[in-house]
CSV table of C-alpha atoms in Angstrom, one decimal:
chain,number,residue,atom,x,y,z
P,1,MET,CA,108.4,94.8,76.3
P,2,THR,CA,105.2,95.5,78.2
P,3,ILE,CA,102.8,92.6,78.6
P,4,LYS,CA,99.3,93.6,77.6
P,5,PRO,CA,96.4,92.5,79.8
P,6,PRO,CA,94.3,89.6,78.5
P,7,LYS,CA,91.4,90.7,76.4
P,8,ASP,CA,88.8,89.2,78.8
P,9,LEU,CA,89.7,91.4,81.7
P,10,GLY,CA,87.1,94.0,82.6
P,11,ALA,CA,87.8,97.7,83.2
P,12,ASP,CA,88.4,97.4,86.9
P,13,GLU,CA,90.6,94.3,86.4
P,14,ARG,CA,92.6,96.2,83.7
P,15,LYS,CA,93.1,99.0,86.2
P,16,LYS,CA,94.5,96.6,88.7
P,17,TRP,CA,96.6,95.0,86.0
P,18,ARG,CA,98.2,98.4,85.2
P,19,GLU,CA,98.9,98.9,89.0
P,20,ILE,CA,100.7,95.6,89.5
P,21,THR,CA,102.5,95.2,86.2
P,22,SER,CA,104.1,98.6,85.8
P,23,PRO,CA,107.9,98.5,85.7
P,24,GLU,CA,108.0,100.8,88.8
P,25,VAL,CA,106.2,98.2,90.8
P,26,TRP,CA,108.2,95.2,89.6
P,27,GLY,CA,111.5,96.9,89.1
P,28,LYS,CA,111.6,94.9,85.9
P,29,GLU,CA,109.2,93.9,83.2
P,30,ILE,CA,107.0,90.9,83.7
P,31,LYS,CA,107.4,87.8,81.6
P,32,PRO,CA,104.7,86.6,79.2
P,33,GLN,CA,104.4,83.3,81.2
P,34,ASP,CA,103.3,85.3,84.3
P,35,ALA,CA,100.3,86.9,82.5
P,36,ASP,CA,97.7,84.3,83.3
P,37,MET,CA,98.5,84.3,87.0
P,38,LEU,CA,98.6,88.0,87.3
P,39,ALA,CA,95.3,88.2,85.4
P,40,GLU,CA,93.8,85.9,88.0
P,41,TYR,CA,95.1,88.1,90.8
P,42,CYS,CA,93.3,91.0,89.1
P,43,ARG,CA,90.0,89.1,88.8
P,44,LEU,CA,90.2,88.1,92.4
P,45,HIS,CA,90.9,91.7,93.5
P,46,VAL,CA,87.7,92.9,91.7
P,47,ARG,CA,85.6,89.9,93.0
P,48,LYS,CA,86.8,90.6,96.5
P,49,LEU,CA,85.9,94.3,96.4
P,50,HIS,CA,82.4,93.4,95.1
P,51,ALA,CA,81.9,90.8,97.8
P,52,GLU,CA,83.0,93.2,100.5
P,53,LYS,CA,80.6,95.8,99.2
P,54,MET,CA,77.8,93.3,99.1
P,55,ALA,CA,78.6,92.1,102.7
P,56,GLN,CA,78.4,95.7,103.9
P,57,GLU,CA,75.1,96.2,102.2
P,58,THR,CA,73.5,93.0,103.3
P,59,GLY,CA,75.4,92.5,106.6
P,60,GLU,CA,78.0,89.9,107.5
P,61,VAL,CA,75.4,87.8,109.3
P,62,VAL,CA,72.2,86.8,107.5
P,63,GLU,CA,69.0,85.3,108.7
P,64,LEU,CA,68.2,82.0,107.0
P,65,PRO,CA,64.6,81.1,106.1
P,66,ASN,CA,64.3,78.9,109.2
P,67,GLY,CA,65.2,81.9,111.4
P,68,THR,CA,68.8,80.9,112.3
P,69,LEU,CA,71.7,83.2,111.8
P,70,ALA,CA,74.6,82.4,109.5
P,71,HIS,CA,77.7,84.1,108.0
P,72,SER,CA,76.9,85.9,104.8
P,73,PRO,CA,78.0,84.0,101.6
P,74,TRP,CA,79.5,87.4,100.6
P,75,VAL,CA,81.9,87.3,103.5
P,76,ARG,CA,83.0,83.8,102.6
P,77,ILE,CA,83.6,84.8,99.0
P,78,ALA,CA,85.7,87.8,100.1
P,79,ASP,CA,87.7,85.7,102.4
P,80,LYS,CA,88.4,83.1,99.7
P,81,CYS,CA,89.5,85.8,97.3
P,82,ARG,CA,91.7,87.3,99.9
P,83,SER,CA,93.3,83.9,100.6
P,84,ASP,CA,93.9,83.2,96.9
P,85,MET,CA,95.3,86.7,96.3
P,86,LEU,CA,97.7,86.2,99.2
P,87,THR,CA,98.9,82.9,97.7
P,88,ILE,CA,99.5,84.5,94.3
P,89,ALA,CA,101.3,87.5,96.0
P,90,ARG,CA,103.6,85.1,97.9
P,91,ASP,CA,104.4,83.3,94.6
P,92,PHE,CA,105.4,86.6,93.0
P,93,GLY,CA,107.3,88.1,95.9
P,94,GLY,CA,104.5,90.4,97.1
P,95,THR,CA,104.8,89.7,100.8
P,96,PRO,CA,107.5,90.6,103.3
P,97,ALA,CA,108.5,87.0,103.7
P,98,ALA,CA,108.7,86.4,99.9
P,99,ARG,CA,110.8,89.6,99.5
P,100,MET,CA,113.2,88.3,102.1
P,101,ARG,CA,113.4,85.0,100.2
P,102,ILE,CA,114.2,87.0,97.1
P,103,GLN,CA,116.8,89.0,99.0
P,104,LYS,CA,118.5,85.8,100.2
P,105,ASN,CA,118.4,84.3,96.7
P,106,LEU,CA,120.0,87.4,95.3
P,107,ALA,CA,122.7,87.4,98.0
P,108,SER,CA,123.5,83.8,97.5
P,109,ALA,CA,123.7,84.4,93.7
P,110,GLY,CA,126.1,87.2,94.3
P,111,GLY,CA,123.6,90.0,93.6
P,112,LYS,CA,124.4,93.6,94.4
P,113,LYS,CA,123.3,95.3,97.6
P,114,ALA,CA,121.2,97.8,95.6
P,115,ALA,CA,119.3,94.9,94.0
P,116,GLN,CA,118.7,93.3,97.4
P,117,LYS,CA,117.4,96.5,98.9
P,118,LYS,CA,115.1,97.1,96.0
P,119,ALA,CA,113.7,93.6,96.2
P,120,VAL,CA,112.9,94.1,99.9
P,121,GLU,CA,111.5,97.6,99.6
P,122,GLN,CA,109.3,97.1,96.6
P,123,SER,CA,105.8,95.8,97.0
P,124,ARG,CA,104.6,94.1,93.9
P,125,PHE,CA,101.0,93.7,95.0
P,126,THR,CA,98.6,95.2,97.4
P,127,VAL,CA,98.2,92.5,100.1
P,128,PRO,CA,94.5,92.3,100.8
P,129,GLU,CA,93.3,93.5,104.2
P,130,ALA,CA,90.3,92.2,106.0
P,131,PRO,CA,87.5,94.8,106.1
P,132,ALA,CA,86.1,96.1,109.4
P,133,ALA,CA,83.4,93.9,110.7
P,134,VAL,CA,79.8,95.0,109.9
P,135,VAL,CA,76.9,93.1,111.5
P,136,ARG,CA,73.3,93.9,110.5
P,137,HIS,CA,70.2,92.0,111.6
């Protein structure tokens, strides 16, 4: 059974949904109770990309009306999205440490070596990377 994306996801969010919920990525089908959290990951991914684009266009440092320099709010938005995405990825086994945790759980439950290897090798999510710094005045 394939879980369909929530109807409120936009086109880019649905694209990310298809990337992270395919059986090839998971090695199994996702459960219906996971849908809301995975949808949030997709929303955060699209929001992060938009914020990074805006930070590149406007610069990572902005000048306030009083003349002082400050971090762009777009950078803060992208950083918050990245942090939240990483939290979700950890919860779903999308980081190396989480995959090791899964491997240990499988081993302690008597799982097969092939299942352990698959859990370690598969990446369920793209772990967000920080963009290169762009500073404009």
